[in-house]
PDB file of C-alpha atoms in Angstrom:
ATOM      1  CA  MET A   1     111.162 100.884 122.057  1.00  0.00           C
ATOM      2  CA  ALA A   2     113.142 103.880 121.751  1.00  0.00           C
ATOM      3  CA  GLU A   3     115.623 102.416 119.273  1.00  0.00           C
ATOM      4  CA  SER A   4     112.865 101.434 117.041  1.00  0.00           C
ATOM      5  CA  ILE A   5     111.360 104.995 117.145  1.00  0.00           C
ATOM      6  CA  GLY A   6     114.787 106.419 116.225  1.00  0.00           C
ATOM      7  CA  LYS A   7     114.973 103.885 113.226  1.00  0.00           C
ATOM      8  CA  LYS A   8     111.421 104.823 112.219  1.00  0.00           C
ATOM      9  CA  ALA A   9     112.456 108.518 112.380  1.00  0.00           C
ATOM     10  CA  GLU A  10     115.533 107.721 110.162  1.00  0.00           C
ATOM     11  CA  GLY A  11     113.405 106.061 107.670  1.00  0.00           C
ATOM     12  CA  LEU A  12     111.109 108.960 107.476  1.00  0.00           C
ATOM     13  CA  LEU A  13     113.963 111.409 106.925  1.00  0.00           C
ATOM     14  CA  ASP A  14     115.535 108.987 104.241  1.00  0.00           C
ATOM     15  CA  GLU A  15     112.246 108.748 102.560  1.00  0.00           C
ATOM     16  CA  ALA A  16     111.668 112.581 102.711  1.00  0.00           C
ATOM     17  CA  VAL A  17     115.349 113.189 101.291  1.00  0.00           C
ATOM     18  CA  GLY A  18     114.569 110.569  98.674  1.00  0.00           C
ATOM     19  CA  ARG A  19     111.483 112.379  97.440  1.00  0.00           C
ATOM     20  CA  THR A  20     113.390 115.664  97.217  1.00  0.00           C
ATOM     21  CA  LYS A  21     116.038 113.995  95.254  1.00  0.00           C
ATOM     22  CA  ASP A  22     113.485 112.350  93.034  1.00  0.00           C
ATOM     23  CA  ALA A  23     111.752 115.559  92.372  1.00  0.00           C
ATOM     24  CA  ALA A  24     114.983 117.478  91.768  1.00  0.00           C
ATOM     25  CA  GLY A  25     116.203 114.862  89.448  1.00  0.00           C
ATOM     26  CA  GLY A  26     112.970 114.976  87.475  1.00  0.00           C
ATOM     27  CA  LEU A  27     113.002 118.806  87.253  1.00  0.00           C
ATOM     28  CA  THR A  28     116.620 118.767  86.138  1.00  0.00           C
ATOM     29  CA  GLY A  29     116.478 115.787  83.975  1.00  0.00           C
ATOM     30  CA  ASP A  30     119.190 114.180  85.985  1.00  0.00           C
ATOM     31  CA  MET A  31     118.332 110.469  85.948  1.00  0.00           C
ATOM     32  CA  GLY A  32     121.184 109.323  88.330  1.00  0.00           C
ATOM     33  CA  MET A  33     119.773 111.917  91.066  1.00  0.00           C
ATOM     34  CA  GLN A  34     116.244 110.487  90.229  1.00  0.00           C
ATOM     35  CA  LEU A  35     117.422 106.826  90.733  1.00  0.00           C
ATOM     36  CA  GLY A  36     119.242 107.843  93.925  1.00  0.00           C
ATOM     37  CA  GLY A  37     116.150 109.497  95.213  1.00  0.00           C
ATOM     38  CA  LYS A  38     113.936 106.419  94.488  1.00  0.00           C
ATOM     39  CA  LYS A  39     116.625 104.180  96.247  1.00  0.00           C
ATOM     40  CA  ASP A  40     116.606 106.423  99.262  1.00  0.00           C
ATOM     41  CA  GLN A  41     112.628 106.205  99.318  1.00  0.00           C
ATOM     42  CA  LEU A  42     112.757 102.599  99.316  1.00  0.00           C
ATOM     43  CA  SER A  43     115.330 102.468 101.907  1.00  0.00           C
ATOM     44  CA  GLY A  44     113.464 104.733 104.178  1.00  0.00           C
ATOM     45  CA  LYS A  45     110.177 102.566 103.739  1.00  0.00           C
ATOM     46  CA  ALA A  46     112.152  99.504 104.372  1.00  0.00           C
ATOM     47  CA  GLN A  47     113.576 101.022 107.678  1.00  0.00           C
ATOM     48  CA  GLN A  48     109.975 101.974 108.733  1.00  0.00           C
ATOM     49  CA  GLU A  49     108.754  98.510 108.034  1.00  0.00           C
ATOM     50  CA  PHE A  50     111.443  96.965 109.859  1.00  0.00           C
ATOM     51  CA  ALA A  51     110.927  99.288 112.991  1.00  0.00           C
ATOM     52  CA  ASP A  52     107.290  98.316 112.904  1.00  0.00           C
ATOM     53  CA  LEU A  53     107.919  94.714 112.749  1.00  0.00           C
ATOM     54  CA  TYR A  54     110.564  95.009 115.594  1.00  0.00           C
ATOM     55  CA  ASP A  55     107.910  96.663 117.649  1.00  0.00           C
ATOM     56  CA  ALA A  56     105.296  94.122 117.173  1.00  0.00           C
ATOM     57  CA  ASN A  57     107.718  91.171 117.925  1.00  0.00           C
ATOM     58  CA  GLU A  58     108.987  92.909 120.898  1.00  0.00           C
ATOM     59  CA  SER A  59     105.551  93.293 122.312  1.00  0.00           C
ATOM     60  CA  LYS A  60     104.974  89.552 121.660  1.00  0.00           C
ATOM     61  CA  LEU A  61     108.144  88.780 123.548  1.00  0.00           C
ATOM     62  CA  GLU A  62     107.166  90.907 126.497  1.00  0.00           C
ATOM     63  CA  ALA A  63     103.731  89.076 126.531  1.00  0.00           C
ATOM     64  CA  ALA A  64     105.415  85.764 126.438  1.00  0.00           C
ATOM     65  CA  THR A  65     107.936  86.743 129.160  1.00  0.00           C
ATOM     66  CA  SER A  66     105.073  87.975 131.412  1.00  0.00           C
ATOM     67  CA  PHE A  67     102.878  84.899 131.061  1.00  0.00           C
ATOM     68  CA  ILE A  68     105.888  82.700 132.020  1.00  0.00           C
ATOM     69  CA  GLN A  69     106.703  84.987 135.072  1.00  0.00           C
ATOM     70  CA  ASP A  70     103.073  84.915 136.157  1.00  0.00           C
ATOM     71  CA  HIS A  71     102.370  81.260 135.489  1.00  0.00           C
ATOM     72  CA  PRO A  72     105.590  79.299 135.695  1.00  0.00           C
ATOM     73  CA  VAL A  73     103.952  75.865 136.229  1.00  0.00           C
ATOM     74  CA  MET A  74     101.529  76.342 133.372  1.00  0.00           C
ATOM     75  CA  ALA A  75     104.635  77.483 131.126  1.00  0.00           C
ATOM     76  CA  LEU A  76     106.561  74.354 132.163  1.00  0.00           C
ATOM     77  CA  LEU A  77     103.484  72.058 131.371  1.00  0.00           C
ATOM     78  CA  ILE A  78     103.201  73.733 127.840  1.00  0.00           C
ATOM     79  CA  ALA A  79     106.880  73.391 127.219  1.00  0.00           C
ATOM     80  CA  THR A  80     106.705  69.684 128.255  1.00  0.00           C
ATOM     81  CA  VAL A  81     103.819  68.892 126.078  1.00  0.00           C
ATOM     82  CA  LEU A  82     105.210  70.665 123.026  1.00  0.00           C
ATOM     83  CA  GLY A  83     108.479  68.812 123.658  1.00  0.00           C
ATOM     84  CA  LEU A  84     106.721  65.428 123.752  1.00  0.00           C
ATOM     85  CA  VAL A  85     104.743  66.323 120.680  1.00  0.00           C
ATOM     86  CA  ILE A  86     107.756  67.349 118.734  1.00  0.00           C
ATOM     87  CA  GLY A  87     109.692  64.239 119.840  1.00  0.00           C
ATOM     88  CA  ARG A  88     106.902  62.218 118.667  1.00  0.00           C
ATOM     89  CA  VAL A  89     106.623  63.785 115.262  1.00  0.00           C
ATOM     90  CA  PHE A  90     110.393  63.882 114.496  1.00  0.00           C
ATOM     91  CA  PHE A  91     111.524  60.608 116.371  1.00  0.00           C
ATOM     92  CA  LYS A  92     108.886  57.945 115.527  1.00  0.00           C
ATOM     93  CA  LYS A  93     109.843  54.491 116.344  1.00  0.00           C
TER      94      LYS A  93
END
């Protein structure tokens, strides 16, 4: 969780730096700086989205782990049924 918060903060910082470069490039007419700023903005947004995605998947994994620990017999039955269904679908005789 702390790692994803750090990545999200890094993404916000990259996006802010990108906005600044984009604005400075626009004011000075420096297309290279402006393009670099846009690249930094997109990179920052991508980092933030990845951090959000990581958080969502991490919480799903924690929920699954918690369910397995709380209900081991039920988890084993579910895994067995899924195994049988997948076996029937892919290995028909």
